XYZ file of C-alpha atoms in Angstrom:
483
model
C 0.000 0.000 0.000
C 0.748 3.283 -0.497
C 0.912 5.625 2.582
C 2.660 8.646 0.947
C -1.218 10.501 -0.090
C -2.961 9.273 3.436
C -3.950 11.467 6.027
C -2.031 11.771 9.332
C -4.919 11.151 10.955
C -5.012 7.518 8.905
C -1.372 7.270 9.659
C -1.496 7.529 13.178
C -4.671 5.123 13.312
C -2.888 2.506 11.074
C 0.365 2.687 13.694
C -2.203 2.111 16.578
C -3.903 -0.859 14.656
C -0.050 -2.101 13.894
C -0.628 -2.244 10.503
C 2.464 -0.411 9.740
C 5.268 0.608 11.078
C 7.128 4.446 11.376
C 10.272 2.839 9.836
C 8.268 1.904 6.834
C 6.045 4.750 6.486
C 9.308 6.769 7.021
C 11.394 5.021 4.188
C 8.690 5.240 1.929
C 8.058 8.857 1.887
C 11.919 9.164 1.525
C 11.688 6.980 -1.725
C 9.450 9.183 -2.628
C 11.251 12.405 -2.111
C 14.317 10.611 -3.352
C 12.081 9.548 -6.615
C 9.906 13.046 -7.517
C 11.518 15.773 -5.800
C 14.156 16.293 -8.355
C 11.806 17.941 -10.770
C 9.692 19.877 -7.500
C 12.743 21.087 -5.547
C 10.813 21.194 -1.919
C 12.882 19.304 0.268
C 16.058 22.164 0.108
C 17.648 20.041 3.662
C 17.079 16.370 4.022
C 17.872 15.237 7.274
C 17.316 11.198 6.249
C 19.150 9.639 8.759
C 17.991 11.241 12.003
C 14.503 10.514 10.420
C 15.067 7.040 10.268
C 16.614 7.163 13.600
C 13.516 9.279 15.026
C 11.191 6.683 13.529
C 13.137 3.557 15.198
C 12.452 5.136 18.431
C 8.803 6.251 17.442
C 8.275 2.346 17.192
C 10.019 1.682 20.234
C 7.901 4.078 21.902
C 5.011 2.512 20.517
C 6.177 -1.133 21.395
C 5.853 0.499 24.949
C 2.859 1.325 25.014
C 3.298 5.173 24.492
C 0.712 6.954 21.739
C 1.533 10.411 21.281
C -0.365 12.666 18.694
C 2.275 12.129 16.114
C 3.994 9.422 17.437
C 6.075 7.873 14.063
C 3.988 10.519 11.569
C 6.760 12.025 9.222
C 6.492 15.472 8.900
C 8.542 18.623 7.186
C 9.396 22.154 8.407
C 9.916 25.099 6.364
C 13.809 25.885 6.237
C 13.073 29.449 8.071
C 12.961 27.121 11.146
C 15.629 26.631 13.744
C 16.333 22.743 13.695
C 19.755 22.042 15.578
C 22.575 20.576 13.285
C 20.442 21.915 10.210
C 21.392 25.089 7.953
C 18.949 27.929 8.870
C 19.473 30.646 5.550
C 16.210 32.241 5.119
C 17.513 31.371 1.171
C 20.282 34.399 2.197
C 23.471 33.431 0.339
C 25.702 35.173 3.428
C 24.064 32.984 5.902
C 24.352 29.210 3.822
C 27.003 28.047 6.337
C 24.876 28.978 9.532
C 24.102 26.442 11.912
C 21.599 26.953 15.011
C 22.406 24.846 17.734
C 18.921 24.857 19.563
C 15.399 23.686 17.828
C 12.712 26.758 17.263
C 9.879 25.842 19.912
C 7.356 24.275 17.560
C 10.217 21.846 15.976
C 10.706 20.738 19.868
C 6.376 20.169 20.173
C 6.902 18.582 16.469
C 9.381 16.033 18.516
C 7.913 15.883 21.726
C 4.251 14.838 19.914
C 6.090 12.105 18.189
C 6.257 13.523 14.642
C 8.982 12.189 12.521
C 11.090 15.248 10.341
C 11.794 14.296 6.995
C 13.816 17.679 6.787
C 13.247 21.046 5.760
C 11.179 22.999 3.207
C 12.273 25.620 0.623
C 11.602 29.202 0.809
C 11.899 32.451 -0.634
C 14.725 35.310 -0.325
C 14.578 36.668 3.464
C 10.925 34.793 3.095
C 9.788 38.156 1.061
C 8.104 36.707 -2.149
C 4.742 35.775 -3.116
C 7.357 32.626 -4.743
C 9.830 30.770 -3.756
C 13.408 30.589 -5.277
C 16.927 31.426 -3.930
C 20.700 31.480 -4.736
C 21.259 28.538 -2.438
C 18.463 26.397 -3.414
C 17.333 27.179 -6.585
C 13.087 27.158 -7.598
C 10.467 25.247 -5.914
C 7.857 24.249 -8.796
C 4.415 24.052 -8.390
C 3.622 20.039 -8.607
C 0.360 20.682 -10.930
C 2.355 22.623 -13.439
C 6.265 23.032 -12.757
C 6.294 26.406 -14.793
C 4.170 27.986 -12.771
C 5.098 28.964 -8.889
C 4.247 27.015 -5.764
C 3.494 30.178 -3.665
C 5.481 31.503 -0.882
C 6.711 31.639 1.365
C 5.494 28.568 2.786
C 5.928 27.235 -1.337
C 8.309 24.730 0.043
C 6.259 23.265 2.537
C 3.059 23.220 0.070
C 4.791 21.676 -2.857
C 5.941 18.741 -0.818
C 2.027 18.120 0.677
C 0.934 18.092 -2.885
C 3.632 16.070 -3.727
C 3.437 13.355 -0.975
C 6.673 14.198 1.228
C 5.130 14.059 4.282
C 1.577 13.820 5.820
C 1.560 17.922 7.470
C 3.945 20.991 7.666
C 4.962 23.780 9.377
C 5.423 27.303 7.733
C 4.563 30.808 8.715
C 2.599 33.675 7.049
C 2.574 37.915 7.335
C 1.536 38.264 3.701
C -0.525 35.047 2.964
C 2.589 32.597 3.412
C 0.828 29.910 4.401
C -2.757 30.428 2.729
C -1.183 31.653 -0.459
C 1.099 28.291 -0.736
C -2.321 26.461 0.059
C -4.292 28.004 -2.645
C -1.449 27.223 -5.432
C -1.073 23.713 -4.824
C -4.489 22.850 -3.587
C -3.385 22.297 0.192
C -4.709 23.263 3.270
C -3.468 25.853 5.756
C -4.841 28.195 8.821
C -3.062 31.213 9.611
C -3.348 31.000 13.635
C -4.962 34.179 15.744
C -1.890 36.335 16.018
C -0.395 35.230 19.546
C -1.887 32.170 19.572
C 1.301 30.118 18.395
C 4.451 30.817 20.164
C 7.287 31.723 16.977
C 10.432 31.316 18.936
C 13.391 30.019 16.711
C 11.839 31.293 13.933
C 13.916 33.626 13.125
C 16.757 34.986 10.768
C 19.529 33.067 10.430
C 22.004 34.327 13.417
C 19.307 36.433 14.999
C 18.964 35.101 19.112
C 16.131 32.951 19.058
C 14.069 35.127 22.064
C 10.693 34.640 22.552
C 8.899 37.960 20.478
C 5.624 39.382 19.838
C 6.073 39.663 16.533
C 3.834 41.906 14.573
C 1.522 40.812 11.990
C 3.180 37.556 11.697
C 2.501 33.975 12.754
C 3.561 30.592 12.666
C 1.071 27.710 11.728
C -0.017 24.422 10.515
C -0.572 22.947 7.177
C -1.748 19.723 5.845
C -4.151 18.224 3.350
C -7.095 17.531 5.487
C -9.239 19.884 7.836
C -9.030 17.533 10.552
C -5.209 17.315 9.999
C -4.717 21.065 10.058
C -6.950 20.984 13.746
C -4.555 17.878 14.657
C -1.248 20.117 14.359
C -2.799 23.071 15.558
C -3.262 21.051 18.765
C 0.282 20.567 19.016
C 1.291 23.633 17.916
C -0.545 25.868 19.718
C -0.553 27.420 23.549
C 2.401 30.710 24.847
C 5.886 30.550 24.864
C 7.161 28.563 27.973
C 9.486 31.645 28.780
C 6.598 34.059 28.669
C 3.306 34.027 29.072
C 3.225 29.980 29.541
C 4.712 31.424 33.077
C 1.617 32.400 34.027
C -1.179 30.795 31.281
C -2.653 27.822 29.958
C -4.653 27.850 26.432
C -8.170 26.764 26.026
C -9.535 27.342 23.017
C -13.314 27.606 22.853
C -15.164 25.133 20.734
C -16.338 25.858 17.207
C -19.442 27.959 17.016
C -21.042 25.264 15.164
C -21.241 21.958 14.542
C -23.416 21.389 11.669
C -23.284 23.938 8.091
C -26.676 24.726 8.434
C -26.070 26.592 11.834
C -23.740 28.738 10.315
C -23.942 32.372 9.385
C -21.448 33.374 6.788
C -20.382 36.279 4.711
C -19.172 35.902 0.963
C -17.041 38.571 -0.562
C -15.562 38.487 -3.701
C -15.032 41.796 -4.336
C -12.042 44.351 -3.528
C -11.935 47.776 -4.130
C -8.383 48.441 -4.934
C -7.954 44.557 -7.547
C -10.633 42.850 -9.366
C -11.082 38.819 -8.692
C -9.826 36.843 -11.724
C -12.902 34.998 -12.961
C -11.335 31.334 -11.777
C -11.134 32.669 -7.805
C -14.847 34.000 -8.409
C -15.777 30.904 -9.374
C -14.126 29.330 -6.841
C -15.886 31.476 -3.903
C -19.092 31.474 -5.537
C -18.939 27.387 -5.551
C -18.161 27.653 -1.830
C -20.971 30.258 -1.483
C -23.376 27.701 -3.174
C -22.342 24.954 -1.040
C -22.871 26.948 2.207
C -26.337 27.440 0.409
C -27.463 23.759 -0.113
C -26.363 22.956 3.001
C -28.808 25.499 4.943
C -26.071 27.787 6.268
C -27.412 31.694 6.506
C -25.189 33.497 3.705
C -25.466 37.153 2.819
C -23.446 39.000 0.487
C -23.127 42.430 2.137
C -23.266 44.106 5.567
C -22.922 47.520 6.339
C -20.612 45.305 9.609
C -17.960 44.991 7.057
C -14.974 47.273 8.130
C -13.628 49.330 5.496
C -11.510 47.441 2.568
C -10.229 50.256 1.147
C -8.829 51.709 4.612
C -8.046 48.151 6.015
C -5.667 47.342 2.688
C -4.251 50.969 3.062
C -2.945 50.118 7.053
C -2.048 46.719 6.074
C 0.975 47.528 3.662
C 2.081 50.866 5.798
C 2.320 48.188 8.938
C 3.487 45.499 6.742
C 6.392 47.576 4.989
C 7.390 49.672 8.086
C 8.181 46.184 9.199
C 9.841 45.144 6.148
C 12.582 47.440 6.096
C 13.298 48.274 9.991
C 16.661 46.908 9.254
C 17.605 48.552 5.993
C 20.829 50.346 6.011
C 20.780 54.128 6.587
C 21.476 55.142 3.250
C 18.371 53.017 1.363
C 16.456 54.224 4.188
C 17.568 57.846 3.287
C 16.454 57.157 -0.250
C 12.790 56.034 0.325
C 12.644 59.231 2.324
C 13.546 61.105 -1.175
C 11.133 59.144 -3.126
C 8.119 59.873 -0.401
C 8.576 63.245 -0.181
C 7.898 63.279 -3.959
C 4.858 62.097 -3.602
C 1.464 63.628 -4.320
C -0.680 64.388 -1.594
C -3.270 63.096 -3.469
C -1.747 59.795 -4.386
C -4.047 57.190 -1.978
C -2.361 54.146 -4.220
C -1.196 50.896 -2.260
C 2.205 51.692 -3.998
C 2.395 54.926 -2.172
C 1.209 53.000 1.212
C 3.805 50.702 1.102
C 6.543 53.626 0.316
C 4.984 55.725 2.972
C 5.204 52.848 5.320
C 9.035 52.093 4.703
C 9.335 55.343 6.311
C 7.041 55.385 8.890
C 8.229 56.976 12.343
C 7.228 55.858 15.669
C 4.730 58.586 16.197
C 3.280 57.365 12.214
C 3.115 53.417 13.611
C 0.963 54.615 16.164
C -1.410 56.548 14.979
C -1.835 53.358 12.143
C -2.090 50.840 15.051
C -4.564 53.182 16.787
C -6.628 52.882 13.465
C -5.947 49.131 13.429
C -7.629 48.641 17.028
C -10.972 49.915 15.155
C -10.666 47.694 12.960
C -10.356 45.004 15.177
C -13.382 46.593 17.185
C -15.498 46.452 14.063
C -14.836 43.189 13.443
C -15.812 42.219 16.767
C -19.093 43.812 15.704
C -19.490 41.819 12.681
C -18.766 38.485 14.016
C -21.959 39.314 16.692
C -23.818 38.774 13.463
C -21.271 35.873 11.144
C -19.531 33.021 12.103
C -17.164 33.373 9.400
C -15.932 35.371 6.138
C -15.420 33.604 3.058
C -12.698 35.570 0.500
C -10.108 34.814 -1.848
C -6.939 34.713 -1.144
C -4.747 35.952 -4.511
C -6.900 37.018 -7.439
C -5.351 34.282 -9.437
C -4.740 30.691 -9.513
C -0.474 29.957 -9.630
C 0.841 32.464 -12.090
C 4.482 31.305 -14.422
C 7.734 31.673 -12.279
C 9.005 35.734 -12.405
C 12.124 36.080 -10.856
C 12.861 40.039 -12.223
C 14.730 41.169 -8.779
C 12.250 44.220 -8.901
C 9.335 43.301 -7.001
C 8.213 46.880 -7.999
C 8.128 46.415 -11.676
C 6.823 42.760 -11.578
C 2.966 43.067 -12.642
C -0.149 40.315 -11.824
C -2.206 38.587 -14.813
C -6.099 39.303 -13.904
C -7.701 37.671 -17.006
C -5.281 39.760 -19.376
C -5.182 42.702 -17.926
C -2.174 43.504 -15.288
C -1.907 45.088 -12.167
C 0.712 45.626 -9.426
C 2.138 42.744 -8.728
C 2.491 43.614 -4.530
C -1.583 44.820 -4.874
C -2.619 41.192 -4.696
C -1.698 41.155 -1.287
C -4.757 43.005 -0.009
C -6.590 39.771 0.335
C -4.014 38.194 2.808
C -4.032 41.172 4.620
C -7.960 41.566 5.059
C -6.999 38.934 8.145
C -3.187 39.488 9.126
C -4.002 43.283 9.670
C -6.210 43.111 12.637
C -5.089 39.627 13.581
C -8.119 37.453 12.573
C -7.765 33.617 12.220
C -7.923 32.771 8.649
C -7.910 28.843 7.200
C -7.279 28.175 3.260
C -9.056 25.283 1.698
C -9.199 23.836 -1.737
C -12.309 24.907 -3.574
C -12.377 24.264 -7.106
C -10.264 24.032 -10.626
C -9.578 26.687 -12.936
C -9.843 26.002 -16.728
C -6.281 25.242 -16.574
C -6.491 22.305 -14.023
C -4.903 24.673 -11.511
C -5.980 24.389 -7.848
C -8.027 27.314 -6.868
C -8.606 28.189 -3.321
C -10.621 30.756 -0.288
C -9.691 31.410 3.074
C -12.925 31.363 6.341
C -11.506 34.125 8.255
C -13.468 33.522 11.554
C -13.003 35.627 14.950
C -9.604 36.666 16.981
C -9.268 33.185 19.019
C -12.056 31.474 17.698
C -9.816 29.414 15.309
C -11.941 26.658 15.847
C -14.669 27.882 14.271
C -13.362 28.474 10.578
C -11.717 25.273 10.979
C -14.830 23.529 11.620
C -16.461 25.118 8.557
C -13.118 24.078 6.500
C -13.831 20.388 7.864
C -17.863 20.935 6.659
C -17.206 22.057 3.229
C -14.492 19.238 2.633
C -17.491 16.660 3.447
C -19.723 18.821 0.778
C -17.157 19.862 -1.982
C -14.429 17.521 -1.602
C -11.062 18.399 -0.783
C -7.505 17.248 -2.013
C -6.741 15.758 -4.780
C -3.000 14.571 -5.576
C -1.430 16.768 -9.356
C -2.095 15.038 -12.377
């Protein structure tokens, strides 16, 4: 049989039963890797042999009687990941030699659950690319068509779940790393309530691994089931041992809902500053129509709805203000040249983002001030919805474009092209105030690409939109392996 496709929840029911073994399930899926990855490029670090050594003592364990959540399940982590005795680049071609010596804090509850790591996944420059190529590794290709790109910067770690390597995956996501990956290659992936995952050891190569409150960012699961993404969310989530897990213990609350029909969800499809390529409409509006048939309460529009417009807008400033904290003096001198040349009147999303690279302290917090409405209005609307239903890029995978420019690349709406850093603004409908968003496959395009939307549900309610995910993968179907 072939375990490479199955579940992790089959996996870890098949260990239980004794029907297989972690050694075997282990050496298979590095067959695999060792067979297909040549042509995907996702596995950038094997790490083989401690795998096979990790799934010897899964067996063991189990021969003991233990049963962990992942006891003997092999798993990958994105490269941007601290795993001791394993390069840690971010794809930077000054940091290929660099070595932590500790394991981030969610590649320690990947080991203490049980979890077997195959090694680690590929990313992007610095992880700041809506793609995923570098110096060091080369191009990750997207396994339903290799020209086109698997997504960042969780691409990696999305590739190899379409590809087999591995039954779940750890990534991260600030602009849509994880749910942008997802929607590419057909995966599924839930961008945690920011907080709610502690991110320590996930950070630059040679940066101290300190336990953060990182802005905008999170780290989270990703898998090819519902129920697998809520399995590694499990493990994954709950404070940072040095911090708040002082003084706090996590309980999420349950899922609103239970059954679809209980559900009251909001569809948009629509953004004010990019139009939805006809594929994601269709996509959304095949969701929509399943929420329909299965007697959830769906509306369209809600005067509830925070501003887009305004909520893109604070997105890139916060975003980019992040982005280039570190930049030397002398760039940062140069953005200030380039703002002050712009128009008053110029309300773009390019001028955000420039304004943002220069934000001062005073500018971040007046924007987070307008953030905490945001957040406050969403707290309104989800009195009224259970969850939002969106796209998450305007497009399906778009061809590899590796200009260095990320200013001068453009986006491919159904032949017309736009910015290529506007198609952000979907990601950030969630990562700006925080919001827990999960990414499931909904339909095909005409091109046999995977197309998916993201159920952005309430700040630590990640249960709910998870729930839904699991509902609609009962309804519409869910993974299927590349063709």
């Amino acid at each position: 049989m072939d375990w490479n496709l199955r579940t992790a929840e089959e996996l870890a029911a098949a260990l239980r039963a004794g029907e297989v073994t972690s050694v075997e399930l282990t050496d298979e899926a590095i067959a695999r890797i060792e067979r297909d990855d040549k042509v995907i490029n996702a596995i950038c670090v094997p790490d083989f042999d401690r795998a096979r050594a990790a799934a010897r003592g899964a067996d063991q364990a189990r021969a003991r009687g233990e049963d962990r959540p992942l006891l003997g399940i092999p798993v990958t982590v994105k490269e941007s990941y601290d795993i001791a005795g394993l390069p840690t680049t971010w794809g930077m071609p000054m940091h290929r030699d660099f070595v932590p010596a500790e394991d981030a804090v969610q590649v320690s509850r990947l080991r203490a659950a049980g979890a077997v790591v195959l090694g680690k996944t590929n990313v992007p420059l610095g992880l700041q690319d809506i793609q995923t190529f570098n110096e060091i590794y080369g191009t990750t290709n997207n396994p339903w068509d290799h020209a086109r790109t698997s997504g960042g910067s969780s691409g990696g770690s999305a590739a190899a779940l379409a590809s087999g390597f591995g039954s779940l995956s750890i990534g991260s996501d600030i602009g849509g790393s994880l749910r942008t990956p997802a929607h590419f290659c057909g995966v599924y992936a839930h961008k945690p309530t920011l907080g709610l995952v502690a991110n320590r050891g996930m950070v630059p190569p040679t940066t101290p691994a300190l336990p953060v409150d990182l802005d905008l960012a999170v780290v989270g699961p990703m898998a090819r089931t519902a129920r697998d993404l809520t399995l590694l969310l499990d493990v994954m989530a709950g404070p940072d041992p040095l911090t708040l897990g002082v003084a706090h213990d996590l309980t999420l609350p349950p899922a609103r809902h239970e059954r679809l029909r209980d559900f009251r969800v909001l569809v948009l499809d629509e953004h004010p500053f990019i139009p939805t390529g006809s594929a994601v409409r269709a996509g959304v509006n095949r969701v929509a129509d399943a929420l329909v048939d299965g007697g959830a309460h769906v509306e369209r529009h809600t005067p509830l709805l925070p501003d887009l417009a305004e909520a893109a807008t604070l997105y890139m400033r916060l975003l980019f203000s992040g982005a280039v904290a570190r930049f030397p003096v002398e760039a940062y001198e140069q953005l200030r040249t380039r703002v002050a040349g712009l128009s008053a009147d110029d309300q773009s999303l390019g001028a955000a983002r420039l304004r943002g690279m220069v934000f001062s302290h005073r500018d971040w917090i007046e924007a987070n001030d307008r953030r905490e409405l945001h957040r406050h209005g969403w707290r309104q609307l989800f009195a009224e919805f259970d969850a939002v239903v969106c796209p998450i890029t305007p497009t399906p995978a778009f061809p590899h474009d590796h200009d260095p420019d990320l200013l001068e690349r453009r986006i491919d709406i159904d032949g017309v092209e736009y910015p290529y850093l506007d198609q952000l603004v979907w990601a950030g409908l969630a990562t700006m105030p925080g919001l827990p968003a999960t990414a499931i496959p909904a339909d095909r395009s005409s091109e046999g690409l995977p197309v998916g939307v993201q159920l952005i549900g309430p700040m630590f309610e990640d249960r709910t939109p998870m729930r839904l995910a699991e509902l609609l993968e009962q309804r519409i179907g869910g993974f299927q392996a590349p063709e």
